[in-house]
Every structure is written in C-alpha cells, then in structure tokens.
Amino acid sequence: MRRNHGRRPRAAAVVADGHRLDHSQLAERAWSVANGLKNLGVRPGDTVAILCGNGTFSAETILGAITAGAIAAPLNWRWSAAELEHGLNDSQARVVLADGEFAPVARQLVESGRTAGVKALVAEGDQYDRFLGPATPPELRLDPAKPAVMLYTGGTTGASKGVLLSHTNVMANAFDEIIDTDMEPDDITLLIAPMYHSASLLCWFMPHLVIGACSVFMRRFDEEHAATLIESERVTNGFFIPNMVRRMVISGAWERRRTSSFKRLYVGGATFRLPDKEAVRAVLPSTRIYYQYGLTEAGPIVTRLRPEDMFKPELDGSIGQEMLLNDVSIQDEDGSDLPDSVPGEICVRGPNVMIGYFNRPEATAAAFRNGWLRTGDVASRRDGYFMFHDRLKDVIKTGGENVYSAEVEQALYTHPSVAEAAVMGVASAQWDEEVRAIVALKPGARVTERALQDHCRARLAGYKVPKRILFVPLDRIPVNPSGKIMKRELKEQNLWADAAVLG
C-alpha cells in the first residue's frame, strides 16, 4: 500500500457500487482503520472480525486490520446467527467491524452477551467515521511469519475451522498468481466471490493490490450486471466458478455486451470440462482461460492449467501443474511418493501453506505429514500434469470396486443438456453402495434417465454408471461461494425415498 501510495497514487484501486478509491485514498483509508483499531486497544495478534459484503468497506477494513498487526477475520455473511456466534467466539474476536447490511445481526449477538470476548462493535456510518484514526501509516514493525488473516473453511464437510495464513503465506500466493497467471499493473479485475473466500481475497484482490492494479467489486452475482460491469469498467479479467460460467453462457449476457477488454477468464472450485470451455470460446473467442485448483489451507492455490494447454483433449480434466513456489506430491496412505498414473492423495508444501488451524493443534497435526499438507483430494500425475479424480471422502465403494464420484460427474457434464450434477453413494444391500446422481438440466433441455445412463455407459465402465438419476430444478442444487456443490446439504434433503445416503 505504501508503495502504491507513492508510485500510483491516482491509479484506480477499488470500484464498488459507484464509489471509487485510487491507491492513495485506499492506503489512507486503511491507515485510518489501523489507527482506529489501535485507539480501541487492538494489539498485534488480536483478532478483528469483519462482517460485510464486497465493496470499499471490505477492502479498507481487511487491509486496515492487517496493517495494525491484527489478524483480519472476514466472516461468512451467509452464516446463520448460531454459526456467526460460533465464528466470533471461535476466532476470539476482540473487535467487530460491520457494514450497514450486516451490523444489526452482529449487534444483536454482541448485546446478548453470547460473544463475551468482543469488546467493541463498530458499524458502518457515523460510528465508523468517528472510529477512524489519522490517515498516516502506523508506527509498527510486522513479523512476516505472524498471522495476517484467518479464513474459515469446512463448509462442505462439517464445522468450520479458522485457517491461519501468515504475511509470508499471503505474499507467496500473490507472487504465484502474478507470475503464473500473467497479471499486469494495468489490469482491472472483477471480484464476484465474497472476500471471506480465499480465492477472492488472496488470489485476485491481494495480487492486484501488490502490482497496483484495480479491483471492481460485485456484492452479489447477477449475469447481466457482471457483463455490464465488464463493458462499462473495461474489465480485463475475472474469476468465475463453473456454475457462474454456465449461467453466463446460458443467459447470453456475454454476447449482449461489448467484452473486447476481457482478456483472461479464471475458473476454479469445481469441474470444468471441455464442453464448458468450448462454450466459452464460442462467445469469448479472444479470451484466454486459466483453471486453478487449491484449498484455503494451501494459501490457497496449488496448481494451474494455462491457456496453451486448455483445449488439449488429453488434458481434459487436468488441474495442470504446480504453481511456481509449490512442491506437489502424489502420496499413498503411508506418505510414499506414487509413480505416474497411480492415484493417491495430493500433498503440497511451500511458503504459501498455512500456519495451521486456530487453536486446533490436533486438527493441525492431522492435516500435515512429514511437512506436507494433506489436501484430502485424489489425483494422479501424467507427463508432468495432475489429473484430478475426487475427494477422498467421496470415493464410492460398490461391489468391491472404487468409483470416483468426480469421474462420473465429469462424464455427465459432457452431455449438452446437463447444467449441474452431483454423484454420491447410497446404501445398498446388493452393492454395499450404489452409484446415484442428482442432475439439473439447462433451461428448456429434455433428456431421460435412460439416455443419460447410456451417455455415461459409452464413457465409463458399467459399474460406474449411475443406477438411478434424479432430476431436480437448478435452484435445488446448493452451491457454496467457492463453486463446490454442497453434497452434505443434498444428502440432508432426503431426496432418495428408498435408501439412506451414506456419509
């Protein structure tokens, strides 16, 4: 921030809902937040919780908390009151900074006495304006090994845990992104995913800040609004989860707007196969596509598939190669490296990998083995590229065979009528587990269960073909902000009347 304040003071830094801050203004706003926190008694290592949607408020408060030496903890505004209570207590938040939309629920919790560790709640508006301190850099020397942010994860599998990432972790990931995905100082990125999500905060906002580029915020995703912003702000790149990409293509929003400025499309978080890529190329022929794989604990990006490899048929389904500063290994259950083409757990180490889970030493110890972070994901390596298979927990054991649910989902996604698909195991007296699929079709599309089964049978071994396929409306498929289908929530919907879903 200090460097941008001096070198690019009048260059745009943040654009949101008609509000604009250049790099001089953003730095000074963040310094004011940092000094305001110091005046409230916040000391290095304290947690500052931030509850807000995307916008200038999120940018300046997160940066301000980090600049004060505190741990910035942007919390999930989609949480229920009970989940937010857990987050505030679990993070040991000392101060809460909340925007106008979410301040009421935070205030209700704080005033109820159920968040005893919170000493102050500062709400956007007059109170926030009075809280701000001098717009000068605070006199503080930061230790790069200390935590900078705490991001909560675990939304697809269970209770959320706070992931601690140091200043070094954050900067290492930024360097990886800038170098390996071709970011430039004159870039204008479109930020759609919430800033409590690691991809939005650490893979797009922070790297663009480091090089003095600009971030355009969307508070909530809307196809037409996204395309309008690309046109009006001359956006050069943006991160879209696959679900958003499909919605943009289906809606025709990209085609209705002038998108010649949009040079790079970043995709990640879920399956993105060749039919999706070809659909994008048909409407954005000059846009280069990058696919990224990662997890919050890794800081978050582990691998990337670059544009020059994107349309190679032999790499369809590949998550690419390791980022510049990462080491990636495919390991067996004992931690030994596996040879090419043999599936195993993706393990990663590097300067971007987390410090650990906040106040969870046992969970932290379980996440590492011999210095390697265990991702819980299965892949194999082939000719220097990683081929993703599945989450370890999503492997279906049917009739003595292992079926990777992601492999079946990928086969379903190659059908032109399928918008979203989730494959899971269902308890079966005959097979132990039975492969089944929940599918949402594209608007106006029609296809039968038998036709989809035949489509899969042409691409998969017979035991991998779903024995049952349930069709549901697209809005019945729960998706989290990272683009992952929430299978746990799908299972809780009890969609199968004849059997219990395992897991």
Short mmCIF file of C-alpha atoms in Angstrom, two decimals:
data_model
loop_
_atom_site.label_atom_id
_atom_site.label_comp_id
_atom_site.label_asym_id
_atom_site.label_seq_id
_atom_site.Cartn_x
_atom_site.Cartn_y
_atom_site.Cartn_z
CA MET A 1 0.00 0.00 0.00
CA ARG A 2 2.80 2.39 0.86
CA ARG A 3 4.46 1.74 -2.49
CA ASN A 4 1.24 2.22 -4.45
CA HIS A 5 0.55 5.40 -2.47
CA GLY A 6 3.84 6.78 -3.79
CA ARG A 7 4.11 5.27 -7.26
CA ARG A 8 0.49 5.00 -8.45
CA PRO A 9 -1.42 7.44 -6.24
CA ARG A 10 -4.07 8.37 -8.83
CA ALA A 11 -4.48 4.92 -10.38
CA ALA A 12 -7.82 3.28 -9.59
CA ALA A 13 -7.62 0.76 -6.76
CA VAL A 14 -11.21 -0.16 -5.88
CA VAL A 15 -14.54 0.35 -7.65
CA ALA A 16 -17.82 -0.66 -6.00
CA ASP A 17 -21.43 0.48 -6.40
CA GLY A 18 -20.45 3.79 -7.93
CA HIS A 19 -17.77 4.51 -5.31
CA ARG A 20 -14.13 4.77 -6.37
CA LEU A 21 -10.88 4.87 -4.44
CA ASP A 22 -7.50 5.42 -6.03
CA HIS A 23 -4.42 3.84 -4.46
CA SER A 24 -3.63 6.96 -2.44
CA GLN A 25 -7.14 7.04 -0.99
CA LEU A 26 -7.27 3.28 -0.33
CA ALA A 27 -3.96 3.36 1.56
CA GLU A 28 -5.05 6.33 3.65
CA ARG A 29 -8.42 4.75 4.45
CA ALA A 30 -6.68 1.54 5.53
CA TRP A 31 -4.22 3.50 7.68
CA SER A 32 -7.15 5.30 9.29
CA VAL A 33 -8.72 1.93 10.13
CA ALA A 34 -5.43 0.66 11.54
CA ASN A 35 -5.02 3.70 13.78
CA GLY A 36 -8.66 3.50 14.83
CA LEU A 37 -8.12 -0.11 15.91
CA LYS A 38 -5.02 0.89 17.88
CA ASN A 39 -7.10 3.54 19.64
CA LEU A 40 -9.59 0.80 20.63
CA GLY A 41 -6.77 -1.14 22.26
CA VAL A 42 -6.21 -3.69 19.48
CA ARG A 43 -2.68 -5.07 19.67
CA PRO A 44 -0.65 -7.24 17.28
CA GLY A 45 -2.04 -10.78 17.30
CA ASP A 46 -5.58 -9.78 18.31
CA THR A 47 -8.40 -10.90 16.04
CA VAL A 48 -10.56 -8.32 14.25
CA ALA A 49 -13.71 -9.85 12.78
CA ILE A 50 -15.10 -8.24 9.63
CA LEU A 51 -18.69 -8.82 8.56
CA CYS A 52 -19.57 -7.20 5.26
CA GLY A 53 -20.33 -7.68 1.61
CA ASN A 54 -17.89 -6.90 -1.19
CA GLY A 55 -17.06 -3.22 -1.53
CA THR A 56 -14.77 -0.41 -0.44
CA PHE A 57 -15.65 -1.17 3.21
CA SER A 58 -14.37 -4.75 2.92
CA ALA A 59 -11.16 -3.63 1.19
CA GLU A 60 -10.20 -0.91 3.67
CA THR A 61 -11.17 -2.82 6.83
CA ILE A 62 -9.32 -6.02 5.91
CA LEU A 63 -6.22 -4.07 4.90
CA GLY A 64 -6.52 -1.85 7.95
CA ALA A 65 -6.69 -4.78 10.36
CA ILE A 66 -3.65 -6.40 8.76
CA THR A 67 -1.75 -3.08 8.85
CA ALA A 68 -2.49 -2.80 12.58
CA GLY A 69 -0.76 -6.16 13.12
CA ALA A 70 -4.08 -7.80 13.96
CA ILE A 71 -5.47 -10.97 12.42
CA ALA A 72 -8.15 -9.98 9.89
CA ALA A 73 -11.01 -12.48 10.05
CA PRO A 74 -13.61 -11.78 7.33
CA LEU A 75 -16.61 -13.88 8.36
CA ASN A 76 -19.19 -15.57 6.18
CA TRP A 77 -22.20 -13.26 5.96
CA ARG A 78 -24.30 -16.22 4.80
CA TRP A 79 -23.96 -17.87 8.20
CA SER A 80 -26.97 -18.24 10.46
CA ALA A 81 -26.94 -16.35 13.76
CA ALA A 82 -25.79 -19.53 15.52
CA GLU A 83 -22.93 -20.02 13.06
CA LEU A 84 -21.90 -16.38 13.39
CA GLU A 85 -21.91 -16.73 17.16
CA HIS A 86 -19.58 -19.71 16.78
CA GLY A 87 -17.29 -17.76 14.43
CA LEU A 88 -16.99 -14.75 16.74
CA ASN A 89 -16.25 -16.92 19.76
CA ASP A 90 -14.03 -19.43 17.99
CA SER A 91 -11.89 -16.68 16.42
CA GLN A 92 -11.64 -14.87 19.78
CA ALA A 93 -12.57 -11.66 18.02
CA ARG A 94 -11.83 -8.57 20.09
CA VAL A 95 -13.43 -6.05 17.70
CA VAL A 96 -16.10 -6.46 15.01
CA LEU A 97 -16.26 -4.12 12.01
CA ALA A 98 -19.60 -4.50 10.20
CA ASP A 99 -21.20 -2.79 7.23
CA GLY A 100 -24.71 -1.40 7.29
CA GLU A 101 -26.35 -4.56 5.96
CA PHE A 102 -24.90 -6.97 8.49
CA ALA A 103 -24.35 -4.76 11.56
CA PRO A 104 -27.82 -5.49 13.05
CA VAL A 105 -27.27 -9.25 13.40
CA ALA A 106 -23.77 -8.67 14.82
CA ARG A 107 -25.10 -6.09 17.27
CA GLN A 108 -27.83 -8.45 18.44
CA LEU A 109 -25.26 -11.14 19.22
CA VAL A 110 -22.84 -8.79 20.96
CA GLU A 111 -25.55 -7.15 23.07
CA SER A 112 -26.96 -10.55 24.04
CA GLY A 113 -23.73 -11.35 25.88
CA ARG A 114 -23.18 -14.56 23.89
CA THR A 115 -19.90 -13.22 22.44
CA ALA A 116 -18.15 -12.18 25.64
CA GLY A 117 -14.75 -11.72 24.01
CA VAL A 118 -15.95 -8.93 21.72
CA LYS A 119 -15.07 -5.60 23.34
CA ALA A 120 -16.35 -3.32 20.57
CA LEU A 121 -18.65 -3.38 17.57
CA VAL A 122 -18.10 -0.62 15.01
CA ALA A 123 -20.90 -0.24 12.47
CA GLU A 124 -20.58 1.48 9.11
CA GLY A 125 -21.90 5.03 9.18
CA ASP A 126 -21.44 7.80 11.74
CA GLN A 127 -19.96 5.41 14.32
CA TYR A 128 -17.39 4.15 11.82
CA ASP A 129 -16.49 7.69 10.75
CA ARG A 130 -15.83 8.64 14.41
CA PHE A 131 -13.77 5.47 14.90
CA LEU A 132 -11.32 6.22 12.06
CA GLY A 133 -7.89 7.46 13.14
CA PRO A 134 -5.22 9.55 11.38
CA ALA A 135 -4.61 8.72 7.71
CA THR A 136 -0.91 8.02 8.29
CA PRO A 137 1.00 4.72 8.39
CA PRO A 138 1.01 3.34 11.95
CA GLU A 139 4.40 3.00 13.58
CA LEU A 140 4.57 -0.77 13.69
CA ARG A 141 7.06 -3.38 12.50
CA LEU A 142 5.28 -6.53 11.35
CA ASP A 143 6.75 -10.02 11.62
CA PRO A 144 6.14 -11.73 8.24
CA ALA A 145 5.82 -15.11 9.96
CA LYS A 146 2.88 -13.92 12.11
CA PRO A 147 -0.76 -14.43 11.07
CA ALA A 148 -2.25 -11.87 8.70
CA VAL A 149 -5.67 -13.41 8.06
CA MET A 150 -7.96 -16.08 9.46
CA LEU A 151 -10.31 -17.62 6.92
CA TYR A 152 -12.96 -20.13 7.88
CA THR A 153 -13.26 -23.35 5.92
CA GLY A 154 -15.19 -26.57 6.22
CA GLY A 155 -18.49 -25.55 4.67
CA THR A 156 -18.80 -28.73 2.57
CA THR A 157 -17.80 -31.24 5.22
CA GLY A 158 -18.69 -30.04 8.71
CA ALA A 159 -17.89 -27.46 11.37
CA SER A 160 -15.85 -24.52 10.13
CA LYS A 161 -12.25 -24.14 11.27
CA GLY A 162 -10.19 -20.96 11.24
CA VAL A 163 -7.22 -21.24 8.86
CA LEU A 164 -4.29 -19.02 9.88
CA LEU A 165 -2.25 -17.61 7.00
CA SER A 166 0.84 -15.51 7.65
CA HIS A 167 2.01 -12.37 5.85
CA THR A 168 4.54 -14.61 4.07
CA ASN A 169 1.79 -17.04 3.04
CA VAL A 170 -0.31 -14.22 1.60
CA MET A 171 2.59 -12.67 -0.32
CA ALA A 172 3.87 -16.02 -1.64
CA ASN A 173 0.43 -16.81 -3.07
CA ALA A 174 0.29 -13.33 -4.60
CA PHE A 175 3.65 -13.88 -6.30
CA ASP A 176 2.44 -17.23 -7.63
CA GLU A 177 -0.67 -15.62 -9.11
CA ILE A 178 1.09 -12.59 -10.60
CA ILE A 179 3.80 -14.66 -12.30
CA ASP A 180 1.97 -17.86 -13.23
CA THR A 181 -1.30 -16.30 -14.41
CA ASP A 182 0.07 -13.24 -16.23
CA MET A 183 -1.29 -10.36 -14.11
CA GLU A 184 -0.29 -6.79 -15.08
CA PRO A 185 -0.34 -3.36 -13.34
CA ASP A 186 -2.94 -2.03 -15.76
CA ASP A 187 -5.33 -4.92 -15.05
CA ILE A 188 -8.90 -4.36 -13.89
CA THR A 189 -10.26 -7.48 -12.21
CA LEU A 190 -13.89 -8.31 -11.49
CA LEU A 191 -14.35 -9.67 -7.96
CA ILE A 192 -17.58 -11.64 -7.58
CA ALA A 193 -16.87 -14.24 -4.89
CA PRO A 194 -17.17 -12.86 -1.34
CA MET A 195 -14.00 -11.55 0.29
CA TYR A 196 -14.33 -14.10 3.11
CA HIS A 197 -13.44 -16.66 0.45
CA SER A 198 -9.74 -17.30 -0.06
CA ALA A 199 -9.85 -17.14 -3.87
CA SER A 200 -11.42 -13.68 -3.92
CA LEU A 201 -9.26 -12.18 -1.18
CA LEU A 202 -5.91 -13.87 -1.79
CA CYS A 203 -5.89 -14.81 -5.50
CA TRP A 204 -7.38 -11.68 -7.03
CA PHE A 205 -7.70 -8.75 -4.63
CA MET A 206 -4.28 -9.10 -2.96
CA PRO A 207 -2.19 -9.82 -6.10
CA HIS A 208 -3.83 -6.94 -7.95
CA LEU A 209 -3.14 -4.71 -4.94
CA VAL A 210 0.52 -5.77 -4.91
CA ILE A 211 1.06 -4.66 -8.52
CA GLY A 212 -1.05 -1.52 -8.21
CA ALA A 213 -3.95 -2.78 -10.34
CA CYS A 214 -7.69 -2.25 -9.83
CA SER A 215 -10.46 -4.40 -8.31
CA VAL A 216 -14.11 -3.95 -9.33
CA PHE A 217 -16.45 -5.44 -6.74
CA MET A 218 -19.81 -7.12 -7.17
CA ARG A 219 -21.80 -7.57 -4.00
CA ARG A 220 -23.87 -10.45 -5.36
CA PHE A 221 -23.66 -12.35 -8.63
CA ASP A 222 -26.02 -11.47 -11.44
CA GLU A 223 -25.29 -12.43 -15.05
CA GLU A 224 -26.43 -9.18 -16.64
CA HIS A 225 -24.74 -6.99 -14.04
CA ALA A 226 -21.46 -8.89 -14.44
CA ALA A 227 -21.48 -8.38 -18.20
CA THR A 228 -22.46 -4.72 -17.79
CA LEU A 229 -19.53 -4.11 -15.43
CA ILE A 230 -17.11 -5.80 -17.84
CA GLU A 231 -18.28 -3.41 -20.55
CA SER A 232 -18.55 -0.19 -18.51
CA GLU A 233 -15.36 -0.60 -16.44
CA ARG A 234 -13.29 -2.15 -19.25
CA VAL A 235 -12.60 -5.17 -17.03
CA THR A 236 -9.59 -7.20 -18.20
CA ASN A 237 -10.00 -10.37 -16.13
CA GLY A 238 -12.16 -12.08 -13.54
CA PHE A 239 -12.69 -15.26 -11.53
CA PHE A 240 -15.88 -17.20 -12.18
CA ILE A 241 -16.79 -20.52 -10.60
CA PRO A 242 -18.01 -23.08 -13.20
CA ASN A 243 -21.62 -22.62 -12.12
CA MET A 244 -21.30 -18.88 -12.89
CA VAL A 245 -19.65 -19.58 -16.25
CA ARG A 246 -22.53 -21.83 -17.28
CA ARG A 247 -25.06 -19.23 -16.17
CA MET A 248 -23.27 -16.52 -18.16
CA VAL A 249 -23.28 -18.69 -21.28
CA ILE A 250 -26.89 -19.86 -20.89
CA SER A 251 -28.15 -16.30 -20.25
CA GLY A 252 -26.36 -14.87 -23.30
CA ALA A 253 -25.14 -11.94 -21.16
CA TRP A 254 -21.60 -12.01 -22.56
CA GLU A 255 -22.93 -11.81 -26.11
CA ARG A 256 -25.18 -8.84 -25.39
CA ARG A 257 -22.30 -6.65 -24.15
CA ARG A 258 -19.01 -5.40 -25.55
CA THR A 259 -16.41 -7.60 -23.87
CA SER A 260 -13.32 -6.93 -26.00
CA SER A 261 -11.41 -5.73 -22.90
CA PHE A 262 -11.90 -9.10 -21.14
CA LYS A 263 -8.61 -10.88 -21.87
CA ARG A 264 -8.39 -13.54 -19.15
CA LEU A 265 -11.04 -15.78 -17.58
CA TYR A 266 -10.00 -17.57 -14.37
CA VAL A 267 -12.04 -20.63 -13.38
CA GLY A 268 -11.80 -22.90 -10.35
CA GLY A 269 -13.64 -24.54 -7.49
CA ALA A 270 -15.43 -27.33 -9.36
CA THR A 271 -15.48 -29.46 -12.51
CA PHE A 272 -14.82 -27.53 -15.74
CA ARG A 273 -14.67 -29.83 -18.74
CA LEU A 274 -14.10 -29.41 -22.47
CA PRO A 275 -17.77 -28.71 -23.38
CA ASP A 276 -17.77 -25.80 -20.89
CA LYS A 277 -14.51 -24.48 -22.30
CA GLU A 278 -15.77 -24.71 -25.88
CA ALA A 279 -18.97 -22.89 -24.91
CA VAL A 280 -16.87 -20.04 -23.51
CA ARG A 281 -14.65 -19.95 -26.59
CA ALA A 282 -17.74 -19.65 -28.78
CA VAL A 283 -18.82 -16.40 -27.09
CA LEU A 284 -15.40 -15.06 -25.95
CA PRO A 285 -13.04 -16.21 -28.74
CA SER A 286 -10.20 -13.85 -27.76
CA THR A 287 -10.30 -14.59 -24.01
CA ARG A 288 -7.58 -16.79 -22.52
CA ILE A 289 -8.83 -19.35 -19.98
CA TYR A 290 -6.94 -20.42 -16.85
CA TYR A 291 -8.08 -23.18 -14.48
CA GLN A 292 -6.86 -23.18 -10.88
CA TYR A 293 -7.01 -25.80 -8.13
CA GLY A 294 -6.45 -25.11 -4.47
CA LEU A 295 -7.79 -25.08 -0.93
CA THR A 296 -7.78 -22.44 1.80
CA GLU A 297 -5.18 -24.32 3.84
CA ALA A 298 -2.70 -24.10 0.93
CA GLY A 299 -2.95 -20.34 0.79
CA PRO A 300 -4.89 -21.31 -1.45
CA ILE A 301 -3.63 -22.11 -4.99
CA VAL A 302 -1.75 -25.36 -5.61
CA THR A 303 -1.85 -25.90 -9.40
CA ARG A 304 -2.94 -24.18 -12.59
CA LEU A 305 -3.76 -25.21 -16.15
CA ARG A 306 -2.68 -22.47 -18.53
CA PRO A 307 -4.40 -21.31 -21.76
CA GLU A 308 -1.91 -23.05 -24.04
CA ASP A 309 -3.00 -26.39 -22.53
CA MET A 310 -6.69 -25.64 -22.01
CA PHE A 311 -8.10 -27.27 -25.15
CA LYS A 312 -5.81 -30.27 -25.42
CA PRO A 313 -8.12 -33.34 -25.30
CA GLU A 314 -5.53 -35.40 -23.42
CA LEU A 315 -5.59 -32.79 -20.63
CA ASP A 316 -9.36 -32.56 -20.26
CA GLY A 317 -9.99 -32.91 -16.52
CA SER A 318 -6.43 -31.92 -15.63
CA ILE A 319 -5.79 -29.38 -12.87
CA GLY A 320 -2.48 -28.54 -14.55
CA GLN A 321 0.93 -28.17 -12.99
CA GLU A 322 2.15 -26.89 -9.64
CA MET A 323 2.43 -23.14 -9.07
CA LEU A 324 5.90 -21.60 -9.13
CA LEU A 325 6.65 -21.75 -5.38
CA ASN A 326 4.86 -25.04 -4.64
CA ASP A 327 6.04 -28.61 -4.34
CA VAL A 328 3.26 -31.11 -5.07
CA SER A 329 3.45 -34.84 -4.44
CA ILE A 330 1.01 -37.73 -5.01
CA GLN A 331 1.31 -39.96 -1.96
CA ASP A 332 -0.08 -43.26 -0.70
CA GLU A 333 -1.53 -43.84 2.78
CA ASP A 334 1.97 -44.18 4.24
CA GLY A 335 3.26 -40.94 2.75
CA SER A 336 5.34 -42.52 0.00
CA ASP A 337 5.51 -40.95 -3.47
CA LEU A 338 3.50 -42.81 -6.08
CA PRO A 339 4.59 -43.33 -9.70
CA ASP A 340 2.89 -41.71 -12.68
CA SER A 341 -0.72 -42.72 -13.42
CA VAL A 342 -1.29 -44.19 -9.92
CA PRO A 343 -3.98 -42.28 -7.95
CA GLY A 344 -3.10 -41.01 -4.50
CA GLU A 345 -3.58 -38.06 -2.19
CA ILE A 346 -2.46 -34.63 -3.37
CA CYS A 347 0.06 -33.26 -0.86
CA VAL A 348 1.63 -29.80 -1.04
CA ARG A 349 4.35 -27.81 0.68
CA GLY A 350 5.69 -24.31 0.12
CA PRO A 351 5.78 -20.78 1.57
CA ASN A 352 2.06 -20.32 0.87
CA VAL A 353 0.89 -23.24 3.06
CA MET A 354 -0.97 -22.30 6.25
CA ILE A 355 0.46 -21.92 9.74
CA GLY A 356 -2.34 -24.15 10.98
CA TYR A 357 -5.88 -24.12 12.33
CA PHE A 358 -6.54 -21.51 15.01
CA ASN A 359 -6.50 -23.12 18.47
CA ARG A 360 -6.80 -26.62 17.00
CA PRO A 361 -3.42 -28.30 17.45
CA GLU A 362 -4.79 -31.82 16.91
CA ALA A 363 -6.54 -30.86 13.66
CA THR A 364 -3.38 -29.07 12.52
CA ALA A 365 -1.23 -32.11 13.27
CA ALA A 366 -3.65 -34.33 11.35
CA ALA A 367 -3.51 -32.03 8.32
CA PHE A 368 0.27 -32.45 7.94
CA ARG A 369 2.52 -35.44 7.39
CA ASN A 370 6.29 -35.11 7.22
CA GLY A 371 5.99 -31.43 6.38
CA TRP A 372 3.41 -31.96 3.62
CA LEU A 373 -0.15 -30.58 3.79
CA ARG A 374 -2.63 -33.35 3.08
CA THR A 375 -5.38 -31.97 0.85
CA GLY A 376 -7.85 -34.83 1.12
CA ASP A 377 -8.08 -34.88 -2.69
CA VAL A 378 -7.16 -37.73 -5.03
CA ALA A 379 -5.20 -37.24 -8.25
CA SER A 380 -2.59 -38.92 -10.41
CA ARG A 381 0.35 -37.45 -12.31
CA ARG A 382 0.83 -37.96 -16.03
CA ASP A 383 3.66 -36.45 -18.06
CA GLY A 384 4.06 -33.58 -15.60
CA TYR A 385 0.35 -32.76 -15.31
CA PHE A 386 -2.01 -33.61 -12.44
CA MET A 387 -5.28 -35.37 -13.29
CA PHE A 388 -7.95 -34.81 -10.63
CA HIS A 389 -10.02 -37.81 -9.52
CA ASP A 390 -12.07 -36.99 -6.42
CA ARG A 391 -12.25 -36.06 -2.78
CA LEU A 392 -11.06 -38.97 -0.64
CA LYS A 393 -14.34 -38.85 1.27
CA ASP A 394 -16.38 -39.04 -1.95
CA VAL A 395 -14.96 -42.33 -3.23
CA ILE A 396 -17.87 -44.77 -3.61
CA LYS A 397 -17.24 -48.45 -2.77
CA THR A 398 -19.60 -50.52 -4.88
CA GLY A 399 -19.45 -54.29 -5.44
CA GLY A 400 -15.79 -54.42 -4.42
CA GLU A 401 -14.78 -51.59 -6.79
CA ASN A 402 -13.84 -47.96 -6.06
CA VAL A 403 -15.73 -45.33 -8.05
CA TYR A 404 -14.60 -41.70 -8.05
CA SER A 405 -17.74 -39.58 -7.96
CA ALA A 406 -15.95 -36.75 -9.78
CA GLU A 407 -15.20 -39.07 -12.72
CA VAL A 408 -18.89 -39.88 -13.08
CA GLU A 409 -19.82 -36.20 -12.74
CA GLN A 410 -17.34 -35.33 -15.47
CA ALA A 411 -19.00 -37.86 -17.78
CA LEU A 412 -22.42 -36.35 -17.03
CA TYR A 413 -21.14 -32.83 -17.75
CA THR A 414 -20.19 -33.85 -21.27
CA HIS A 415 -23.90 -34.19 -22.10
CA PRO A 416 -25.13 -30.92 -23.65
CA SER A 417 -28.33 -30.89 -21.56
CA VAL A 418 -26.66 -31.10 -18.13
CA ALA A 419 -26.17 -27.88 -16.15
CA GLU A 420 -25.15 -29.34 -12.77
CA ALA A 421 -24.53 -32.87 -11.47
CA ALA A 422 -23.75 -34.44 -8.11
CA VAL A 423 -22.87 -38.12 -7.73
CA MET A 424 -23.00 -39.94 -4.40
CA GLY A 425 -23.16 -43.36 -2.84
CA VAL A 426 -26.43 -44.72 -1.49
CA ALA A 427 -26.60 -47.68 0.89
CA SER A 428 -27.42 -50.90 -0.96
CA ALA A 429 -27.92 -54.44 0.33
CA GLN A 430 -26.68 -55.80 -3.01
CA TRP A 431 -23.72 -53.49 -3.73
CA ASP A 432 -22.79 -52.05 -0.29
CA GLU A 433 -23.03 -48.67 -2.01
CA GLU A 434 -24.91 -47.83 -5.19
CA VAL A 435 -23.81 -45.08 -7.57
CA ARG A 436 -26.56 -42.49 -7.97
CA ALA A 437 -26.72 -39.00 -9.50
CA ILE A 438 -28.71 -35.83 -8.94
CA VAL A 439 -28.90 -33.74 -12.10
CA ALA A 440 -30.20 -30.29 -13.01
CA LEU A 441 -30.82 -29.68 -16.71
CA LYS A 442 -30.25 -26.50 -18.67
CA PRO A 443 -33.38 -24.38 -19.27
CA GLY A 444 -35.58 -25.94 -21.95
CA ALA A 445 -33.49 -29.14 -22.12
CA ARG A 446 -35.09 -32.58 -22.02
CA VAL A 447 -33.39 -35.92 -21.52
CA THR A 448 -34.44 -39.20 -19.91
CA GLU A 449 -32.71 -41.17 -17.19
CA ARG A 450 -32.01 -43.99 -19.65
CA ALA A 451 -30.49 -41.59 -22.20
CA LEU A 452 -28.10 -40.16 -19.59
CA GLN A 453 -27.18 -43.65 -18.40
CA ASP A 454 -26.41 -44.68 -21.99
CA HIS A 455 -24.34 -41.49 -22.39
CA CYS A 456 -22.30 -42.46 -19.32
CA ARG A 457 -22.02 -46.10 -20.37
CA ALA A 458 -20.28 -45.01 -23.57
CA ARG A 459 -17.62 -43.30 -21.45
CA LEU A 460 -17.38 -45.34 -18.25
CA ALA A 461 -17.15 -48.92 -17.05
CA GLY A 462 -20.59 -50.39 -16.36
CA TYR A 463 -20.20 -50.41 -12.55
CA LYS A 464 -19.55 -46.64 -12.62
CA VAL A 465 -22.80 -45.78 -14.44
CA PRO A 466 -25.42 -44.29 -12.05
CA LYS A 467 -28.08 -46.86 -11.28
CA ARG A 468 -30.54 -44.08 -10.56
CA ILE A 469 -30.65 -40.45 -11.75
CA LEU A 470 -32.90 -37.92 -10.06
CA PHE A 471 -33.76 -34.71 -11.93
CA VAL A 472 -34.21 -31.56 -9.85
CA PRO A 473 -34.55 -27.83 -10.66
CA LEU A 474 -31.26 -25.93 -10.88
CA ASP A 475 -32.04 -23.96 -7.73
CA ARG A 476 -32.28 -27.21 -5.74
CA ILE A 477 -28.53 -27.79 -6.20
CA PRO A 478 -26.85 -25.99 -3.26
CA VAL A 479 -23.54 -24.37 -4.23
CA ASN A 480 -21.13 -22.62 -1.87
CA PRO A 481 -19.21 -19.44 -2.83
CA SER A 482 -16.20 -21.46 -4.00
CA GLY A 483 -18.35 -23.22 -6.61
CA LYS A 484 -18.47 -26.59 -4.89
CA ILE A 485 -21.79 -28.39 -4.77
CA MET A 486 -22.77 -28.87 -1.12
CA LYS A 487 -23.23 -32.63 -1.11
CA ARG A 488 -23.77 -32.65 2.64
CA GLU A 489 -26.82 -30.41 2.19
CA LEU A 490 -28.03 -32.52 -0.72
CA LYS A 491 -27.84 -35.61 1.48
CA GLU A 492 -29.80 -33.83 4.20
CA GLN A 493 -32.65 -33.18 1.72
CA ASN A 494 -33.50 -36.93 1.75
CA LEU A 495 -34.14 -36.92 -1.99
CA TRP A 496 -34.00 -40.70 -2.24
CA ALA A 497 -37.11 -42.29 -0.76
CA ASP A 498 -35.89 -45.89 -0.99
CA ALA A 499 -32.45 -45.73 0.67
CA ALA A 500 -30.28 -43.81 3.07
CA VAL A 501 -27.49 -41.74 1.60
CA LEU A 502 -24.16 -42.70 3.12
CA GLY A 503 -21.86 -40.13 4.70
#
